[in-house]
Amino acid sequence: MNEKQRLESQQINRENSTDVKSDTNDNLDRLKKLSSDELISKYFQTTYEPPNLKKARSRRKKDVDIHYDFDIPLEMKAVGKGKKFLIRTYGCQMNEHDTEIMAGILTNMGYQSTEDTNDADIILLNTCAIRENAENKVFGEIGHLKPLKLEKPDLIIGVCGCMSQEESVVNRILKKHPFVDLIFGTHNIHRLPTLINEAMFGKEMVVEVWSKEGDIIENLPKVRNGKIKAWVNIMYGCDKFCTYCIVPYTRGKERSRRPEDIIQEVRHLAAQGYKEVTLLGQNVNAYGKDLDIDYGLGDLMNEISKIDIPRIRFTTSHPRDFDDRLIEVLAQGGNLLDHIHLPVQSGSSDILRVMARRYTREDYLDLVKKIRQAMPNATLTTDIIVGFPNETDEQFEETMTLMEEVGFESAYTFIYSPREGTPAAKWEDNIPMEVKKARLQRLNELVNKQSREAMKKYEGKIVKVLVEGESKKDPDVLSGYTERNKLVNFKGPKSIIGNIVEVKVTNAKTWTLDGELIEEAIEVK
Ligand code: 5AD
Ligand code: SF4
């Protein structure tokens, strides 16, 4: 950590970092003696920056440093020996992948993973801030952990991920859940060993949330969840500032990894036998814009397509930046799968304008046309928000007609949830909840209908399935995904797990397909 970062950090060292924590109840009493305001001013000194659109926008010009020198401090290398960790993950794939990194760091400190809260010496909640209900779940879980902490004072409870980037959340934890030992932000993951050290040996809550946008640290260890599919970050952050969205504030500015680092990671995964890689970013189509070379997602996908790995996916796309070069590259097919998740958010150009999506309904439909011309069999899925401030019945109907016109095969649908610090949160959330719910229900009925119809078309067809393991519901049944991301259940020997096999679809349900294995394993390339 350089001095600049140190200054920008609002790390709070525990007062007496050499004292071994002896009695957590003592600590709780000490914390309770401080008034809420004292606590807040103690933790939020001068550097904490809550979401601020104007400031965040000016950050684009700031430089990003890439580091290749992550290491675990010597004194922390064996600290987890004989101890166990549990990380509970909420939210998107980016968070799932961050959890893999934290698991990597903890494993390198000697910790072993556990699924059992009673068995854990450290519990981290990797949180999501995208909607209010995501946050409520986490606060519920923090509350549930209190009795355990009182029973096991040496247990370390940490809150990290997107919620910890929000001032209101940190305040609430300080005020209402002082038994939490550690809060750290999305830009502070690499500091985990030091933060655990401080949490173990200090007497007060450790809070470290850098307002800095975050550098890129290339050599963080990872313990991947499984040996078949892997996530690879290609970029971090988002500069789109859709008016409803908290992500540009919690995840910082857009920063792309260098192509050579990404390609090396994918090559390494291929060598390890992974069958599928998903390239990750909040807005992957902006990939490369911040690099000093003329290079975009299309160029990256083109190079990655030459690597000997059977399946390459990418998520999440923004329609505004989806360019012709990418379409041309995707149309080559091969290991580049033609399932495109392309969030539209609304079918009304007026609502899209106030969402600051920077495209109209017509622009979106033109893009879909272009994609379909180049890839006639492409599967399109989307995200949609209903009940945005001032959304009229007519505007909602435009979302319904767009859903049909594009023929989305599935969609994640959400009720608008105001997020503090975003521009939309300043507008009156004036659509009554019953109206929002009724709109969501109608939309979901349509989504289900379209999904059912899309699934029905597979009946009698042969699909290629990457077998992931036993089905969640029945250990005698195997399951896996097709190239177009349809879940298929079928019977077969466990020895085919991890292979791509051919399955004949016998029965289509709304969200899954049943089938019969017809060929044990097919050539993957
Ligand atoms: N309210 C409701 N849904 C939201 N999303 C993002 N922010 C909000 C919000 N404030 C949805 C968008 C996005 C998906 C990941 O979550 O549809 O694409
Ligand atoms: Fe949020 Fe996606 Fe918009 Fe970025 S592009 S602000 S992540 S909805």
Coordinates of C-alpha atoms and ligand atoms in Angstrom, one line a residue:
M1 CA 0.0 0.0 0.0
N2 CA 1.4 3.4 -0.9
E3 CA 1.2 6.5 1.2
K4 CA -1.6 8.0 -1.0
Q5 CA -3.8 5.0 -0.5
R6 CA -3.0 5.0 3.2
L7 CA -4.2 8.6 3.4
E8 CA -7.3 7.8 1.3
S9 CA -8.2 4.9 3.5
Q10 CA -10.3 5.4 6.4
Q11 CA -8.9 2.5 8.2
I12 CA -9.5 2.6 11.9
N13 CA -6.8 0.8 13.8
R14 CA -7.8 -0.7 17.0
E15 CA -6.5 1.4 19.8
N16 CA -4.1 -1.1 21.2
S17 CA -3.2 -3.5 18.5
T18 CA -0.9 -5.6 20.6
D19 CA -3.5 -6.5 23.2
V20 CA -5.1 -9.8 22.7
K21 CA -8.8 -9.5 22.8
S22 CA -9.9 -11.2 25.9
D23 CA -13.5 -10.6 26.4
T24 CA -15.8 -9.6 23.6
N25 CA -18.6 -8.6 26.0
D26 CA -16.2 -6.0 27.4
N27 CA -15.7 -4.7 24.0
L28 CA -19.4 -4.5 23.3
D29 CA -19.9 -2.6 26.6
R30 CA -17.1 -0.2 25.6
L31 CA -18.7 0.4 22.2
K32 CA -22.1 0.9 23.7
K33 CA -20.7 3.6 26.0
L34 CA -19.9 5.8 23.0
S35 CA -22.9 7.6 21.7
S36 CA -24.0 6.9 18.1
D37 CA -22.7 10.3 17.0
E38 CA -19.3 9.7 18.7
L39 CA -19.1 6.4 17.0
I40 CA -19.9 7.8 13.6
S41 CA -17.4 10.7 13.9
K42 CA -14.8 8.3 15.2
Y43 CA -15.1 6.1 12.1
F44 CA -16.0 8.6 9.5
Q45 CA -13.1 11.0 9.7
T46 CA -12.3 13.2 6.7
T47 CA -12.0 10.8 3.8
Y48 CA -15.2 8.8 3.5
E49 CA -17.2 9.7 0.4
P50 CA -20.8 8.7 0.1
P51 CA -22.1 8.3 -3.5
N52 CA -21.7 11.6 -5.3
L53 CA -22.5 11.7 -9.0
K54 CA -20.5 14.9 -9.8
K55 CA -17.3 13.7 -8.1
A56 CA -17.7 10.1 -9.4
R57 CA -18.0 11.4 -13.0
S58 CA -14.8 13.3 -12.8
R59 CA -12.9 10.2 -11.8
R60 CA -12.7 8.9 -15.3
K61 CA -9.5 10.8 -15.9
K62 CA -7.8 9.3 -12.8
D63 CA -5.1 6.7 -13.5
V64 CA -5.3 3.1 -12.4
D65 CA -2.3 1.3 -11.2
I66 CA -1.8 -2.4 -11.9
H67 CA -0.1 -4.4 -9.2
Y68 CA 1.6 -7.8 -9.6
D69 CA 3.1 -8.0 -6.1
F70 CA 0.3 -9.2 -3.7
D71 CA 1.7 -11.2 -0.9
I72 CA 0.5 -12.3 2.5
P73 CA 2.5 -10.7 5.3
L74 CA 4.9 -13.3 6.9
E75 CA 3.3 -13.0 10.3
M76 CA -0.1 -13.8 8.9
K77 CA 0.9 -16.8 6.8
A78 CA 0.0 -19.4 9.4
V79 CA -2.5 -17.5 11.5
G80 CA -5.4 -19.6 10.2
K81 CA -3.9 -23.0 10.9
G82 CA -6.4 -25.3 12.5
K83 CA -9.1 -22.7 12.0
K84 CA -12.1 -22.5 9.6
F85 CA -13.7 -19.8 7.5
L86 CA -17.2 -19.4 6.0
I87 CA -18.1 -16.8 3.4
R88 CA -21.8 -16.2 2.7
T89 CA -22.3 -14.6 -0.7
Y90 CA -25.1 -12.4 -1.8
G91 CA -25.8 -10.9 -5.3
C92 CA -24.1 -11.1 -8.6
Q93 CA -21.4 -13.3 -10.2
M94 CA -18.9 -10.5 -9.5
N95 CA -19.5 -11.1 -5.8
E96 CA -19.3 -14.9 -6.2
H97 CA -15.9 -14.4 -7.9
D98 CA -14.7 -12.0 -5.1
T99 CA -15.6 -14.7 -2.7
E100 CA -13.3 -17.1 -4.6
I101 CA -10.5 -14.6 -4.1
M102 CA -11.2 -14.1 -0.4
A103 CA -11.3 -17.9 -0.1
G104 CA -7.9 -18.0 -1.9
I105 CA -6.4 -15.4 0.5
L106 CA -7.8 -17.2 3.6
T107 CA -6.6 -20.6 2.4
N108 CA -3.2 -19.2 1.9
M109 CA -3.3 -18.0 5.5
G110 CA -3.9 -21.6 6.6
Y111 CA -7.7 -21.5 7.1
Q112 CA -9.9 -24.3 5.9
S113 CA -13.4 -23.7 4.6
T114 CA -16.6 -24.9 6.3
E115 CA -20.3 -24.7 5.6
D116 CA -21.2 -24.8 9.3
T117 CA -21.5 -21.4 11.1
N118 CA -20.9 -23.2 14.5
D119 CA -17.7 -24.5 13.3
A120 CA -16.3 -21.3 11.8
D121 CA -13.7 -19.0 13.3
I122 CA -14.3 -16.3 10.8
I123 CA -17.5 -15.5 9.0
L124 CA -17.6 -13.0 6.2
L125 CA -20.8 -11.7 4.6
N126 CA -20.1 -10.7 1.1
T127 CA -23.0 -8.4 0.5
C128 CA -25.1 -6.9 -2.4
A129 CA -26.6 -3.4 -2.4
I130 CA -28.5 -3.5 -5.7
R131 CA -32.0 -3.4 -4.1
E132 CA -33.3 -2.8 -0.7
N133 CA -34.5 -6.4 -0.1
A134 CA -30.9 -7.6 -0.8
E135 CA -29.7 -5.4 2.0
N136 CA -32.5 -6.4 4.4
K137 CA -31.5 -10.1 4.0
V138 CA -28.0 -9.2 5.1
F139 CA -29.1 -7.2 8.1
G140 CA -31.3 -10.2 9.1
E141 CA -28.3 -12.5 8.9
I142 CA -26.1 -10.1 10.9
G143 CA -28.8 -10.2 13.6
H144 CA -28.8 -14.0 13.5
L145 CA -25.1 -14.1 14.1
K146 CA -25.2 -12.1 17.4
P147 CA -25.9 -15.1 19.8
L148 CA -23.1 -17.0 18.2
K149 CA -20.7 -14.1 18.7
L150 CA -21.7 -13.8 22.3
E151 CA -21.1 -17.5 22.8
K152 CA -17.8 -17.5 20.9
P153 CA -16.1 -14.1 21.6
D154 CA -13.1 -15.0 19.4
L155 CA -15.3 -15.6 16.3
I156 CA -14.6 -12.8 13.8
I157 CA -17.6 -11.5 11.9
G158 CA -16.9 -9.4 8.9
V159 CA -19.1 -7.5 6.5
C160 CA -17.7 -6.8 3.0
G161 CA -18.9 -6.3 -0.6
C162 CA -21.1 -3.6 -2.0
M163 CA -23.1 -2.7 1.1
S164 CA -20.0 -1.8 3.0
Q165 CA -19.3 0.9 0.4
E166 CA -22.4 2.7 1.6
E167 CA -22.1 5.2 4.5
S168 CA -25.6 4.5 5.7
V169 CA -24.9 0.8 6.0
V170 CA -21.7 1.4 7.9
N171 CA -23.5 3.8 10.2
R172 CA -26.2 1.3 10.9
I173 CA -23.7 -1.5 11.7
L174 CA -21.8 0.8 14.0
K175 CA -25.0 1.9 15.8
K176 CA -27.0 -1.3 15.9
H177 CA -24.5 -4.2 15.5
P178 CA -21.4 -3.3 17.4
F179 CA -20.5 -7.0 17.8
V180 CA -19.4 -7.0 14.1
D181 CA -15.6 -7.1 14.1
L182 CA -14.7 -6.0 10.6
I183 CA -16.1 -4.0 7.7
F184 CA -14.2 -3.6 4.5
G185 CA -15.0 -2.4 1.1
T186 CA -14.8 -3.8 -2.5
H187 CA -11.5 -2.0 -3.0
N188 CA -9.9 -3.5 0.1
I189 CA -10.1 -7.2 -0.5
H190 CA -6.4 -7.6 -0.9
R191 CA -6.0 -6.1 2.6
L192 CA -7.8 -9.0 4.2
P193 CA -4.8 -10.5 6.0
T194 CA -3.9 -7.2 7.7
L195 CA -7.5 -6.5 8.5
I196 CA -8.0 -9.9 10.1
N197 CA -4.8 -9.2 12.1
E198 CA -6.2 -6.0 13.4
A199 CA -9.6 -7.6 14.1
M200 CA -8.0 -10.4 16.1
F201 CA -5.7 -8.3 18.2
G202 CA -7.5 -5.0 18.5
K203 CA -10.3 -3.9 20.7
E204 CA -12.6 -2.0 18.4
M205 CA -14.4 -2.6 15.2
V206 CA -12.0 -2.4 12.2
V207 CA -13.5 -0.3 9.3
E208 CA -11.6 0.1 6.1
V209 CA -13.5 1.4 3.1
W210 CA -11.4 3.1 0.6
S211 CA -13.1 5.9 -1.3
K212 CA -10.3 5.5 -3.9
E213 CA -11.7 3.8 -7.1
G214 CA -9.4 0.8 -6.7
D215 CA -6.4 -0.4 -8.6
I216 CA -6.1 -3.7 -10.3
I217 CA -4.3 -6.4 -8.4
E218 CA -3.4 -9.2 -10.7
N219 CA -1.9 -11.9 -8.6
L220 CA -4.5 -12.4 -5.9
P221 CA -4.9 -16.1 -5.0
K222 CA -8.3 -17.8 -5.8
V223 CA -10.0 -21.0 -4.7
R224 CA -12.5 -21.6 -7.5
N225 CA -15.8 -23.1 -6.8
G226 CA -15.6 -26.2 -9.0
K227 CA -13.4 -27.5 -11.7
I228 CA -15.7 -27.3 -14.7
K229 CA -16.8 -23.6 -15.1
A230 CA -14.8 -20.6 -14.1
W231 CA -15.3 -16.8 -14.0
V232 CA -12.7 -14.4 -15.3
N233 CA -12.9 -10.7 -14.6
I234 CA -12.1 -8.7 -17.6
M235 CA -12.9 -5.3 -16.1
Y236 CA -14.1 -3.8 -12.9
G237 CA -16.5 -0.9 -12.1
C238 CA -19.0 1.0 -14.2
D239 CA -19.1 4.5 -15.6
K240 CA -22.6 4.4 -17.0
F241 CA -24.4 6.0 -14.1
C242 CA -27.9 4.7 -14.9
T243 CA -29.9 6.9 -12.6
Y244 CA -31.3 4.1 -10.5
C245 CA -28.1 2.1 -10.0
I246 CA -25.7 2.0 -7.0
V247 CA -23.0 0.0 -8.8
P248 CA -20.9 2.9 -10.2
Y249 CA -20.5 4.0 -6.6
T250 CA -20.0 0.7 -4.9
R251 CA -17.7 -0.7 -7.5
G252 CA -15.8 2.4 -8.6
K253 CA -14.8 3.5 -12.0
E254 CA -14.4 1.3 -15.1
R255 CA -11.0 -0.3 -15.3
S256 CA -10.0 -2.9 -17.7
R257 CA -7.5 -5.6 -17.1
R258 CA -4.7 -5.8 -19.7
P259 CA -5.6 -8.3 -22.5
E260 CA -2.4 -10.3 -21.9
D261 CA -3.3 -10.9 -18.3
I262 CA -6.8 -12.1 -19.2
I263 CA -5.5 -14.3 -21.9
Q264 CA -3.0 -15.9 -19.7
E265 CA -5.6 -16.6 -17.0
V266 CA -7.9 -18.2 -19.6
R267 CA -5.0 -20.3 -21.0
H268 CA -4.2 -21.5 -17.5
L269 CA -7.8 -22.5 -17.0
A270 CA -7.8 -24.4 -20.3
A271 CA -4.7 -26.2 -19.2
Q272 CA -6.3 -27.1 -15.9
G273 CA -9.2 -28.7 -17.8
Y274 CA -11.9 -26.2 -17.3
K275 CA -14.7 -26.5 -19.9
E276 CA -16.4 -23.1 -19.7
V277 CA -15.2 -19.6 -19.0
T278 CA -17.5 -16.6 -18.3
L279 CA -15.9 -13.2 -18.9
L280 CA -17.2 -10.9 -16.2
G281 CA -17.7 -7.2 -15.9
Q282 CA -20.6 -4.8 -14.9
N283 CA -20.5 -3.5 -18.4
V284 CA -18.3 -5.7 -20.5
N285 CA -18.9 -3.8 -23.7
A286 CA -16.9 -0.9 -22.4
Y287 CA -13.9 -3.2 -22.1
G288 CA -10.7 -1.6 -23.4
K289 CA -12.1 2.0 -23.5
D290 CA -9.8 3.0 -20.6
L291 CA -6.7 1.3 -22.0
D292 CA -4.1 3.2 -24.0
I293 CA -4.5 0.8 -26.9
D294 CA -7.2 0.5 -29.6
Y295 CA -8.7 -2.7 -28.4
G296 CA -12.2 -3.7 -27.4
L297 CA -14.3 -6.7 -26.3
G298 CA -14.6 -8.0 -29.9
D299 CA -10.8 -8.1 -30.2
L300 CA -10.5 -9.8 -26.8
M301 CA -13.2 -12.4 -27.6
N302 CA -11.5 -13.0 -30.9
E303 CA -8.2 -13.9 -29.2
I304 CA -9.9 -15.9 -26.5
S305 CA -11.8 -17.9 -29.1
K306 CA -8.5 -19.4 -30.2
I307 CA -7.8 -20.9 -26.8
D308 CA -8.7 -24.5 -26.5
I309 CA -11.6 -24.2 -24.1
P310 CA -15.0 -25.4 -25.3
R311 CA -17.3 -22.7 -24.1
I312 CA -16.8 -18.9 -23.7
R313 CA -19.6 -16.7 -22.3
F314 CA -19.6 -13.1 -21.3
T315 CA -21.8 -11.0 -19.0
T316 CA -23.2 -8.3 -18.6
S317 CA -23.7 -6.3 -21.8
H318 CA -24.9 -2.8 -22.2
P319 CA -26.7 -2.1 -25.5
R320 CA -25.1 1.3 -25.9
D321 CA -21.6 -0.1 -26.3
F322 CA -22.4 -3.3 -28.2
D323 CA -20.5 -2.7 -31.4
D324 CA -20.3 -4.2 -34.9
R325 CA -16.8 -5.7 -34.2
L326 CA -18.2 -7.7 -31.3
I327 CA -21.2 -9.0 -33.4
E328 CA -18.8 -10.0 -36.2
V329 CA -16.6 -11.9 -33.8
L330 CA -19.5 -13.6 -32.1
A331 CA -20.9 -14.6 -35.4
Q332 CA -17.8 -16.8 -36.0
G333 CA -19.4 -19.2 -33.5
G334 CA -17.0 -22.0 -32.4
N335 CA -16.5 -21.8 -28.7
L336 CA -18.1 -18.3 -28.5
L337 CA -21.7 -19.1 -27.4
D338 CA -24.5 -17.2 -28.9
H339 CA -26.5 -16.6 -25.7
I340 CA -26.5 -12.8 -25.1
H341 CA -27.8 -11.3 -21.9
L342 CA -28.7 -7.8 -23.0
P343 CA -30.4 -5.8 -20.2
V344 CA -33.0 -3.5 -21.7
Q345 CA -34.6 -2.2 -18.4
S346 CA -37.7 -0.7 -20.1
G347 CA -39.5 -0.7 -23.4
S348 CA -40.3 3.0 -23.2
S349 CA -37.9 5.5 -24.8
D350 CA -39.1 8.1 -22.3
I351 CA -38.3 5.9 -19.3
L352 CA -35.0 4.9 -20.8
R353 CA -34.1 8.6 -21.1
V354 CA -34.7 9.3 -17.5
M355 CA -32.9 6.1 -16.6
A356 CA -30.0 7.6 -18.5
R357 CA -29.6 4.4 -20.5
R358 CA -28.5 6.4 -23.6
Y359 CA -30.5 4.4 -26.1
T360 CA -34.1 4.4 -27.3
R361 CA -36.5 1.5 -27.8
E362 CA -35.8 1.8 -31.5
D363 CA -32.0 1.7 -31.0
Y364 CA -32.5 -1.4 -29.0
L365 CA -34.6 -3.1 -31.6
D366 CA -32.1 -2.1 -34.3
L367 CA -29.4 -3.7 -32.3
V368 CA -31.4 -6.9 -31.8
K369 CA -32.0 -7.0 -35.6
K370 CA -28.3 -6.7 -36.3
I371 CA -27.5 -9.4 -33.8
R372 CA -30.2 -11.7 -35.3
Q373 CA -29.0 -11.1 -38.8
A374 CA -25.4 -12.1 -37.9
M375 CA -26.5 -14.9 -35.5
P376 CA -30.0 -16.2 -36.5
N377 CA -30.1 -18.7 -33.7
A378 CA -28.9 -16.3 -30.9
T379 CA -30.7 -16.6 -27.6
L380 CA -31.5 -13.2 -26.0
T381 CA -32.3 -12.7 -22.3
T382 CA -32.7 -9.5 -20.4
D383 CA -33.2 -7.5 -17.2
I384 CA -36.3 -5.3 -16.7
I385 CA -37.3 -2.8 -14.0
V386 CA -41.0 -2.0 -13.4
G387 CA -42.4 0.9 -11.4
F388 CA -39.6 3.4 -12.1
P389 CA -40.7 6.9 -10.9
N390 CA -43.5 8.3 -13.0
E391 CA -43.8 5.1 -15.2
T392 CA -47.3 5.3 -16.7
D393 CA -49.5 2.3 -17.6
E394 CA -48.8 3.1 -21.3
Q395 CA -45.1 3.1 -20.7
F396 CA -45.3 -0.2 -18.9
E397 CA -47.3 -1.6 -21.9
E398 CA -44.4 -0.6 -24.1
T399 CA -42.2 -2.9 -21.9
M400 CA -44.7 -5.7 -22.5
T401 CA -44.7 -5.3 -26.2
L402 CA -41.0 -5.0 -26.4
M403 CA -40.7 -8.3 -24.5
E404 CA -42.8 -9.9 -27.2
E405 CA -41.3 -8.2 -30.1
V406 CA -37.7 -9.2 -29.2
G407 CA -38.9 -12.7 -28.1
F408 CA -36.7 -12.8 -25.0
E409 CA -36.4 -16.4 -23.8
S410 CA -36.1 -15.4 -20.2
A411 CA -35.8 -12.2 -18.1
Y412 CA -34.8 -11.1 -14.7
T413 CA -37.6 -8.8 -13.6
F414 CA -37.4 -6.3 -10.7
I415 CA -39.5 -3.8 -8.9
Y416 CA -37.7 -0.4 -8.8
S417 CA -36.0 0.1 -5.5
P418 CA -34.6 3.6 -4.6
R419 CA -30.9 3.5 -3.7
E420 CA -29.6 6.3 -1.6
G421 CA -27.1 8.6 -3.4
T422 CA -28.4 7.8 -6.9
P423 CA -30.1 10.5 -8.9
A424 CA -33.4 8.6 -9.1
A425 CA -33.6 8.3 -5.3
K426 CA -34.2 12.1 -5.2
W427 CA -37.4 11.7 -7.3
E428 CA -40.6 10.7 -5.7
D429 CA -41.0 6.9 -5.7
N430 CA -44.6 7.6 -6.7
I431 CA -45.8 4.3 -8.2
P432 CA -47.9 2.6 -5.5
M433 CA -46.6 -0.9 -4.4
E434 CA -49.8 -2.6 -5.5
V435 CA -49.3 -1.2 -9.0
K436 CA -45.7 -2.2 -9.1
K437 CA -46.6 -5.7 -8.0
A438 CA -49.4 -6.0 -10.5
R439 CA -47.1 -4.9 -13.3
L440 CA -44.4 -7.3 -12.2
Q441 CA -46.9 -10.1 -12.1
R442 CA -48.2 -9.4 -15.6
L443 CA -44.6 -9.2 -16.9
N444 CA -43.6 -12.4 -15.2
E445 CA -46.6 -14.2 -16.7
L446 CA -45.4 -13.1 -20.1
V447 CA -41.8 -14.1 -19.3
N448 CA -43.0 -17.5 -18.2
K449 CA -45.0 -17.9 -21.4
Q450 CA -42.1 -17.0 -23.6
S451 CA -39.8 -19.2 -21.7
R452 CA -42.2 -22.2 -22.0
E453 CA -42.6 -21.6 -25.7
A454 CA -38.8 -21.4 -26.2
M455 CA -38.3 -24.6 -24.2
K456 CA -41.0 -26.5 -26.1
K457 CA -39.1 -26.0 -29.3
Y458 CA -36.3 -28.2 -27.9
E459 CA -38.6 -31.3 -27.6
G460 CA -37.2 -34.1 -29.7
K461 CA -34.0 -32.2 -30.4
I462 CA -30.5 -33.2 -29.5
V463 CA -28.6 -30.7 -27.3
K464 CA -25.0 -30.5 -26.1
V465 CA -24.9 -30.5 -22.3
L466 CA -21.9 -29.6 -20.1
V467 CA -22.6 -32.0 -17.2
E468 CA -22.1 -30.2 -13.9
G469 CA -23.1 -32.9 -11.4
E470 CA -26.0 -34.5 -9.7
S471 CA -29.3 -32.6 -9.9
K472 CA -30.1 -30.6 -6.8
K473 CA -33.4 -32.5 -6.4
D474 CA -32.4 -36.1 -7.2
P475 CA -29.0 -37.5 -6.8
D476 CA -29.8 -40.2 -9.4
V477 CA -30.2 -37.6 -12.1
L478 CA -27.4 -35.6 -13.7
S479 CA -27.8 -32.0 -14.8
G480 CA -26.0 -29.4 -16.8
Y481 CA -26.5 -26.5 -19.2
T482 CA -26.8 -26.3 -23.0
E483 CA -24.8 -23.8 -25.1
R484 CA -27.9 -21.5 -24.8
N485 CA -27.9 -21.8 -21.0
K486 CA -30.9 -24.2 -20.7
L487 CA -30.8 -26.5 -17.7
V488 CA -31.2 -30.2 -18.7
N489 CA -31.8 -33.1 -16.3
F490 CA -31.2 -36.6 -17.5
K491 CA -29.9 -40.0 -16.2
G492 CA -26.4 -41.1 -16.9
P493 CA -23.2 -42.4 -15.2
K494 CA -21.4 -40.1 -12.8
S495 CA -18.2 -40.6 -14.8
I496 CA -19.5 -38.2 -17.5
I497 CA -19.5 -35.3 -15.0
G498 CA -17.3 -32.5 -16.4
N499 CA -17.8 -33.7 -20.0
I500 CA -19.9 -32.3 -22.8
V501 CA -22.4 -34.9 -23.9
E502 CA -25.4 -35.2 -26.3
V503 CA -28.8 -35.4 -24.8
K504 CA -32.1 -35.9 -26.6
V505 CA -34.8 -33.7 -25.0
T506 CA -37.9 -35.7 -24.1
N507 CA -39.9 -33.2 -22.1
A508 CA -39.8 -29.4 -21.9
K509 CA -40.9 -27.6 -18.7
T510 CA -41.0 -23.8 -18.1
W511 CA -37.4 -23.4 -17.0
T512 CA -35.8 -26.8 -17.5
L513 CA -35.6 -29.7 -20.0
D514 CA -35.7 -33.4 -19.3
G515 CA -33.7 -35.6 -21.6
E516 CA -32.0 -38.9 -22.4
L517 CA -28.3 -39.4 -22.8
I518 CA -27.6 -40.5 -26.3
E519 CA -23.9 -40.3 -26.5
E520 CA -21.4 -40.6 -23.6
A521 CA -19.0 -37.9 -24.5
I522 CA -18.4 -35.8 -27.6
E523 CA -15.3 -34.3 -29.0
V524 CA -15.2 -30.9 -27.4
K525 CA -13.5 -28.9 -30.2
Ligands
5AD1 N1 -34.0 -1.2 -8.5 C1 -34.4 -2.3 -9.1 N2 -33.6 -3.0 -9.9 C2 -32.4 -2.6 -10.1 N3 -31.4 -3.0 -10.9 C3 -30.3 -2.2 -10.7 N4 -30.6 -1.2 -9.8 C4 -31.9 -1.4 -9.5 C5 -32.8 -0.7 -8.6 N5 -32.4 0.4 -8.0 C6 -31.5 -4.2 -11.7 C7 -31.2 -3.9 -13.2 C8 -29.9 -4.5 -13.4 C9 -29.9 -5.7 -12.5 C10 -28.6 -6.3 -12.2 O1 -30.6 -5.2 -11.3 O2 -32.2 -4.5 -14.0 O3 -29.7 -4.9 -14.8
SF4_2 FE1 -25.7 -0.2 -13.1 FE2 -25.4 -1.7 -15.3 FE3 -26.2 0.8 -15.5 FE4 -23.7 0.2 -14.8 S1 -24.6 -0.2 -16.8 S2 -25.0 1.8 -13.9 S3 -24.0 -1.6 -13.5 S4 -27.3 -0.9 -14.6

